[in-house]
């Protein structure tokens, strides 16, 4: 049995808190049935980077949050059970410094009750700066995906989250798909800098045209690769643009920081348009 | 009491706007927010054309008025976002999320409390003073500012506070000096068991240190930039020591903004 591609509306990694903080804004259904991608979880706890971690720029934000998370152990003991009880379909984003760490994370998460799938963070805008496995070349990402796929049951999705770099995205998507990724998430924040030159990633409406170009290019070149779009999704129009370009789902991230009710509205809007357009 | 404490995201309206000294005071309706507000909570406001939110301290809550329940916020213009907010006229619609964050914890017994605040960020101490007085606590208030224009008026607080001390760095009103200069003395004179502090880091740090020296408890409302205010972005790191003695970095907007003064790792801020 092959894994189902999640969606059509998902919470993007790192933008839903631990789930509890998002719940008040999701309407009566809450997290029930929602594809919730966690912030990236690492084997050991990480305090995250120093402040300021986010700075506002026209059309978006630049962030260098530094993957703060309580580590796998604590996540499994506290955050995961809460999300599962709330009815979320929990897709755990994982990040590691080595291929072995990615494999370890995948193996241990495969045994944890309630993990619906994994999203492999192989497209961080500054992986070297935050101590992650470096994915300069598409085959680096593909090797990580293969290592994760070996440890994780085939009937549950493994998503590969890549950088929205139009010159490399087709090769990256193809090789990750061949390595066993159920779908490719296009994409992560765009490598950028804070006003003081510090490395970070740009997200928000500013990057939507870039991610859209990547989604369209991948879909045209390798249509067999299921795509999940991420980048500046804030309303039905921006989501529909991605779905028309070939994505089968969208992730909502930065928009939640601006308006935490975006997700509830978008879910309702897309369901309505789906009913009207059989 | 089954009252919901979950924050809401609502459209409110500016019902009054007033410039007092260097600050703009806005009175807002925000259905559901004043009703579940507790002193120390804050609100996040959407600014047109900006992705990040603006976090504002709540200076006063009225349970009823001609406009229904309202809340007062104090805006200091620091950039284009706060300038936009300060310029909103009566009748303008504003998107507000709140109440957010952990409020001040109130003592169970009617103890003596010293409240220490500086600048616009002293705002949450005013609703706190009212709650404390309702519980029979003796409230001493110390408000400070660089100069008179940046001093929140303590006139109304005189109803809630047994004593009010005003400090300005330039001596333009009240006594001359800083919180660090005066807080120990005031702590002794007020015989306070609990110190509540709100304001810039240096001020709340001085208040927490004085409390520590005097063997009093302290709670501080920390002000670090909170890009979303709701706990989603992890963008407002606050270094603390946990109850278990382990160093952690928490989110100021969610696990704060009010934390125990002796838990903050000030040197890491």
CSV table of C-alpha atoms in Angstrom, one decimal, chain A:
chain,number,residue,atom,x,y,z
A,1,UNK,CA,0.0,0.0,0.0
A,2,UNK,CA,1.4,3.4,-0.9
A,3,UNK,CA,1.1,6.4,1.2
A,4,UNK,CA,-1.5,9.1,0.7
A,5,UNK,CA,-0.4,12.6,-0.1
A,6,UNK,CA,-1.7,14.9,2.7
A,7,UNK,CA,-3.7,18.0,2.2
A,8,UNK,CA,-5.2,20.0,0.6
A,9,UNK,CA,-4.4,22.5,3.4
A,10,UNK,CA,-1.6,21.9,5.8
A,11,UNK,CA,0.2,23.8,8.6
A,12,UNK,CA,3.8,24.5,7.5
A,13,UNK,CA,6.7,23.5,9.7
A,14,UNK,CA,7.6,26.0,12.4
A,15,UNK,CA,4.5,28.2,12.0
A,16,UNK,CA,2.0,26.3,14.2
A,17,UNK,CA,3.8,26.5,17.6
A,18,UNK,CA,3.3,23.2,19.4
A,19,UNK,CA,-0.3,23.1,18.1
A,20,UNK,CA,-1.8,24.3,21.3
A,21,UNK,CA,-1.2,27.9,20.4
A,22,UNK,CA,-2.9,27.5,17.1
A,23,UNK,CA,-6.0,25.7,18.3
A,24,UNK,CA,-7.9,28.7,19.6
A,25,UNK,CA,-8.0,30.1,16.0
A,26,UNK,CA,-9.1,27.0,14.1
A,27,UNK,CA,-12.8,27.2,14.7
A,28,UNK,CA,-15.1,24.5,16.1
A,29,UNK,CA,-13.2,21.6,14.5
A,30,UNK,CA,-9.9,22.7,16.1
A,31,UNK,CA,-7.0,20.5,14.9
A,32,UNK,CA,-9.3,17.5,14.2
A,33,UNK,CA,-8.4,16.1,10.8
A,34,UNK,CA,-5.8,18.8,10.1
A,35,UNK,CA,-2.4,17.9,8.6
A,36,UNK,CA,-0.1,19.5,11.1
A,37,UNK,CA,3.6,19.6,10.3
A,38,UNK,CA,5.5,20.2,13.5
A,39,UNK,CA,8.5,22.5,13.8
A,40,UNK,CA,11.7,20.5,13.0
A,41,UNK,CA,12.5,18.0,15.7
A,42,UNK,CA,16.1,17.1,16.3
A,43,UNK,CA,17.5,14.2,18.4
A,44,UNK,CA,18.8,16.5,21.1
A,45,UNK,CA,17.1,19.6,22.5
A,46,UNK,CA,18.1,22.9,20.8
A,47,UNK,CA,17.6,26.3,22.5
A,48,UNK,CA,17.5,28.1,19.1
A,49,UNK,CA,19.4,31.2,18.0
A,50,UNK,CA,19.8,34.5,19.7
A,51,UNK,CA,17.4,37.4,19.2
A,52,UNK,CA,16.3,39.1,17.0
A,53,UNK,CA,15.2,35.9,15.3
A,54,UNK,CA,12.8,37.5,12.9
A,55,UNK,CA,12.8,40.8,11.2
A,56,UNK,CA,10.1,42.2,9.0
A,57,UNK,CA,10.8,43.2,5.5
A,58,UNK,CA,8.5,44.4,2.7
A,59,UNK,CA,6.2,41.5,1.8
A,60,UNK,CA,7.6,39.1,4.3
A,61,UNK,CA,9.9,38.2,7.1
A,62,UNK,CA,13.5,37.1,7.4
A,63,UNK,CA,14.1,34.5,10.0
A,64,UNK,CA,17.0,32.7,11.7
A,65,UNK,CA,15.1,31.0,14.5
A,66,UNK,CA,17.7,28.2,14.8
A,67,UNK,CA,15.3,25.3,15.1
A,68,UNK,CA,14.4,25.5,18.8
A,69,UNK,CA,12.8,22.3,19.9
A,70,UNK,CA,12.8,20.1,23.0
A,71,UNK,CA,14.5,17.1,21.4
A,72,UNK,CA,12.9,13.9,20.3
A,73,UNK,CA,12.5,12.4,23.8
A,74,UNK,CA,10.5,15.3,25.2
A,75,UNK,CA,8.5,15.7,22.0
A,76,UNK,CA,7.4,12.1,22.1
A,77,UNK,CA,6.5,12.4,25.8
A,78,UNK,CA,4.6,15.6,25.7
A,79,UNK,CA,3.8,17.4,22.4
A,80,UNK,CA,3.0,14.4,20.2
A,81,UNK,CA,0.4,12.8,22.5
A,82,UNK,CA,-1.4,16.2,22.9
A,83,UNK,CA,-1.5,16.6,19.1
A,84,UNK,CA,-2.8,13.1,18.6
A,85,UNK,CA,-5.5,13.5,21.2
A,86,UNK,CA,-6.5,16.8,19.5
A,87,UNK,CA,-7.1,14.7,16.4
A,88,UNK,CA,-4.4,16.2,14.2
A,89,UNK,CA,-2.7,14.2,11.5
A,90,UNK,CA,0.8,14.7,12.8
A,91,UNK,CA,3.5,15.0,10.3
A,92,UNK,CA,6.8,15.4,12.1
A,93,UNK,CA,9.4,17.6,10.5
A,94,UNK,CA,12.9,16.1,11.2
A,95,UNK,CA,16.3,17.7,11.0
A,96,UNK,CA,19.7,16.1,11.6
A,97,UNK,CA,23.4,16.8,11.5
A,98,UNK,CA,24.2,13.5,9.8
A,99,UNK,CA,22.4,10.9,7.7
A,100,UNK,CA,22.6,8.6,10.7
A,101,UNK,CA,20.6,11.2,12.8
A,102,UNK,CA,17.9,11.4,10.2
A,103,UNK,CA,17.7,7.6,10.1
A,104,UNK,CA,17.6,7.4,13.9
A,105,UNK,CA,14.8,10.0,14.0
A,106,UNK,CA,12.8,8.1,11.4
A,107,UNK,CA,13.2,4.8,13.1
A,108,UNK,CA,12.1,6.0,16.5
A,109,UNK,CA,9.2,8.1,15.1
A,110,UNK,CA,8.0,5.0,13.1
A,111,UNK,CA,7.3,3.3,16.5
A,112,UNK,CA,5.6,6.3,18.1
A,113,UNK,CA,1.8,6.0,18.1
A,114,UNK,CA,0.1,8.6,16.1
A,115,UNK,CA,2.8,9.8,13.7
A,116,UNK,CA,1.0,10.1,10.4
A,117,UNK,CA,4.1,10.9,8.3
A,118,UNK,CA,7.4,12.6,8.2
A,119,UNK,CA,8.6,15.8,6.5
A,120,UNK,CA,12.4,15.8,6.0
A,121,UNK,CA,13.9,19.2,6.3
A,122,UNK,CA,16.6,19.2,3.6
A,123,UNK,CA,16.1,22.7,2.4
A,124,UNK,CA,16.9,24.9,5.4
A,125,UNK,CA,18.1,28.3,4.1
A,126,UNK,CA,21.3,28.1,6.2
A,127,UNK,CA,21.9,24.5,7.1
A,128,UNK,CA,25.6,24.9,7.8
A,129,UNK,CA,24.9,27.8,10.1
A,130,UNK,CA,22.4,25.8,12.2
A,131,UNK,CA,24.5,22.6,12.2
A,132,UNK,CA,22.4,20.5,9.8
A,133,UNK,CA,23.5,18.0,7.2
A,134,UNK,CA,24.6,20.0,4.2
A,135,UNK,CA,22.6,19.5,1.0
A,136,UNK,CA,24.6,21.3,-1.6
A,137,UNK,CA,23.7,18.8,-4.3
A,138,UNK,CA,20.4,17.1,-5.1
A,139,UNK,CA,22.0,13.7,-4.4
A,140,UNK,CA,22.7,14.8,-0.8
A,141,UNK,CA,19.0,15.3,-0.3
A,142,UNK,CA,18.1,12.1,-2.0
A,143,UNK,CA,20.5,10.1,0.2
A,144,UNK,CA,18.8,11.5,3.3
A,145,UNK,CA,15.4,10.6,1.9
A,146,UNK,CA,16.5,7.1,1.1
A,147,UNK,CA,17.9,6.7,4.7
A,148,UNK,CA,14.6,7.9,6.2
A,149,UNK,CA,12.5,5.9,3.8
A,150,UNK,CA,14.3,2.7,4.8
A,151,UNK,CA,13.3,3.3,8.5
A,152,UNK,CA,9.8,4.4,8.0
A,153,UNK,CA,6.8,2.3,7.0
A,154,UNK,CA,5.9,2.5,3.3
A,155,UNK,CA,2.2,3.1,4.0
A,156,UNK,CA,2.9,6.4,5.6
A,157,UNK,CA,4.1,9.5,3.7
A,158,UNK,CA,7.7,10.8,3.8
A,159,UNK,CA,7.8,14.4,2.4
A,160,UNK,CA,11.0,16.1,1.2
A,161,UNK,CA,11.0,19.8,1.9
A,162,UNK,CA,13.4,21.5,-0.6
A,163,UNK,CA,14.7,25.0,-1.2
A,164,UNK,CA,12.7,26.9,-3.9
A,165,UNK,CA,15.8,27.3,-6.1
A,166,UNK,CA,14.5,27.2,-9.7
A,167,UNK,CA,17.8,26.1,-11.2
A,168,UNK,CA,18.1,23.0,-9.0
A,169,UNK,CA,14.5,22.2,-8.0
A,170,UNK,CA,13.7,19.8,-10.9
A,171,UNK,CA,16.7,17.6,-10.2
A,172,UNK,CA,16.1,17.8,-6.5
A,173,UNK,CA,12.5,16.8,-6.8
A,174,UNK,CA,13.2,14.0,-9.2
A,175,UNK,CA,16.0,12.5,-7.1
A,176,UNK,CA,14.1,12.8,-3.8
A,177,UNK,CA,11.0,11.1,-5.4
A,178,UNK,CA,13.2,8.3,-6.8
A,179,UNK,CA,14.7,7.9,-3.4
A,180,UNK,CA,11.2,7.2,-2.0
A,181,UNK,CA,9.7,10.6,-1.1
A,182,UNK,CA,5.9,10.4,-1.3
A,183,UNK,CA,5.8,14.1,-2.3
A,184,UNK,CA,8.0,17.0,-2.5
A,185,UNK,CA,7.4,20.2,-0.6
A,186,UNK,CA,8.4,23.3,-2.6
A,187,UNK,CA,9.7,25.0,-0.7
A,188,UNK,CA,11.4,26.3,2.3
A,189,UNK,CA,12.4,29.9,3.1
A,190,UNK,CA,14.6,31.5,0.4
A,191,UNK,CA,18.2,32.1,1.6
A,192,UNK,CA,18.4,35.8,2.6
A,193,UNK,CA,20.1,38.1,5.0
A,194,UNK,CA,19.1,40.3,7.9
A,195,UNK,CA,19.9,44.0,7.5
A,196,UNK,CA,23.1,43.4,9.5
A,197,UNK,CA,24.2,40.7,7.1
A,198,UNK,CA,23.4,37.7,9.3
A,199,UNK,CA,22.2,34.6,7.3
A,200,UNK,CA,18.5,33.9,7.4
A,201,UNK,CA,15.6,32.8,5.3
A,202,UNK,CA,12.9,34.9,3.6
A,203,UNK,CA,9.3,33.8,3.8
A,204,UNK,CA,5.9,35.3,3.2
A,205,UNK,CA,4.1,36.8,0.2
A,206,UNK,CA,7.4,38.1,-1.3
A,207,UNK,CA,8.5,34.5,-2.2
A,208,UNK,CA,5.2,33.3,-3.6
A,209,UNK,CA,6.1,34.0,-7.2
A,210,UNK,CA,9.4,32.2,-6.7
A,211,UNK,CA,7.8,29.1,-5.2
A,212,UNK,CA,5.1,29.2,-7.9
A,213,UNK,CA,7.7,29.2,-10.6
A,214,UNK,CA,9.4,26.2,-9.0
A,215,UNK,CA,6.1,24.3,-8.6
A,216,UNK,CA,5.2,25.0,-12.2
A,217,UNK,CA,8.6,24.0,-13.5
A,218,UNK,CA,8.7,20.7,-11.6
A,219,UNK,CA,5.2,19.8,-12.6
A,220,UNK,CA,5.8,20.4,-16.2
A,221,UNK,CA,9.1,18.6,-16.2
A,222,UNK,CA,8.4,15.7,-13.9
A,223,UNK,CA,4.6,15.5,-13.6
A,224,UNK,CA,4.8,12.1,-11.8
A,225,UNK,CA,6.2,13.8,-8.7
A,226,UNK,CA,3.4,14.8,-6.3
A,227,UNK,CA,3.9,18.4,-5.1
A,228,UNK,CA,3.0,20.3,-2.0
A,229,UNK,CA,3.4,24.0,-2.4
A,230,UNK,CA,4.6,26.3,0.4
A,231,UNK,CA,5.5,30.0,0.2
A,232,UNK,CA,3.2,33.0,0.8
A,233,UNK,CA,-0.1,31.1,0.8
A,234,UNK,CA,-2.5,33.5,2.6
A,235,UNK,CA,-5.9,33.2,0.9
A,236,UNK,CA,-7.9,31.1,-1.6
A,237,UNK,CA,-6.4,32.9,-4.6
A,238,UNK,CA,-2.8,32.3,-3.6
A,239,UNK,CA,-3.6,28.7,-2.8
A,240,UNK,CA,-5.5,28.1,-6.0
A,241,UNK,CA,-2.6,29.5,-8.0
A,242,UNK,CA,-0.4,26.7,-6.7
A,243,UNK,CA,-3.1,24.0,-7.2
A,244,UNK,CA,-3.6,25.1,-10.8
A,245,UNK,CA,0.2,25.0,-11.3
A,246,UNK,CA,0.2,21.3,-10.4
A,247,UNK,CA,0.4,21.2,-6.6
A,248,UNK,CA,-1.9,18.7,-4.9
A,249,UNK,CA,-1.7,20.5,-1.5
A,250,UNK,CA,-0.6,23.8,0.1
A,251,UNK,CA,1.1,24.6,3.4
A,252,UNK,CA,0.3,27.7,5.3
A,253,UNK,CA,3.2,29.2,7.3
A,254,UNK,CA,4.0,32.9,7.6
A,255,UNK,CA,0.4,34.0,7.0
A,256,UNK,CA,-0.4,32.4,10.4
A,257,UNK,CA,1.9,34.8,12.1
A,258,UNK,CA,0.0,37.7,10.6
A,259,UNK,CA,-3.5,36.2,11.0
A,260,UNK,CA,-3.8,33.0,13.0
A,261,UNK,CA,-7.3,32.4,11.6
A,262,UNK,CA,-5.9,32.1,8.0
A,263,UNK,CA,-6.0,28.3,8.1
A,264,UNK,CA,-9.6,28.0,9.2
A,265,UNK,CA,-10.7,30.4,6.5
A,266,UNK,CA,-8.7,28.8,3.8
A,267,UNK,CA,-10.0,25.3,4.7
A,268,UNK,CA,-13.5,26.6,4.5
A,269,UNK,CA,-12.9,28.5,1.2
A,270,UNK,CA,-11.2,25.6,-0.5
A,271,UNK,CA,-13.9,23.1,0.6
A,272,UNK,CA,-16.6,25.4,-0.7
A,273,UNK,CA,-14.9,26.0,-4.1
A,274,UNK,CA,-14.4,22.2,-4.3
A,275,UNK,CA,-18.1,21.6,-3.8
A,276,UNK,CA,-19.1,24.2,-6.4
A,277,UNK,CA,-16.6,22.8,-8.9
A,278,UNK,CA,-17.3,19.1,-9.1
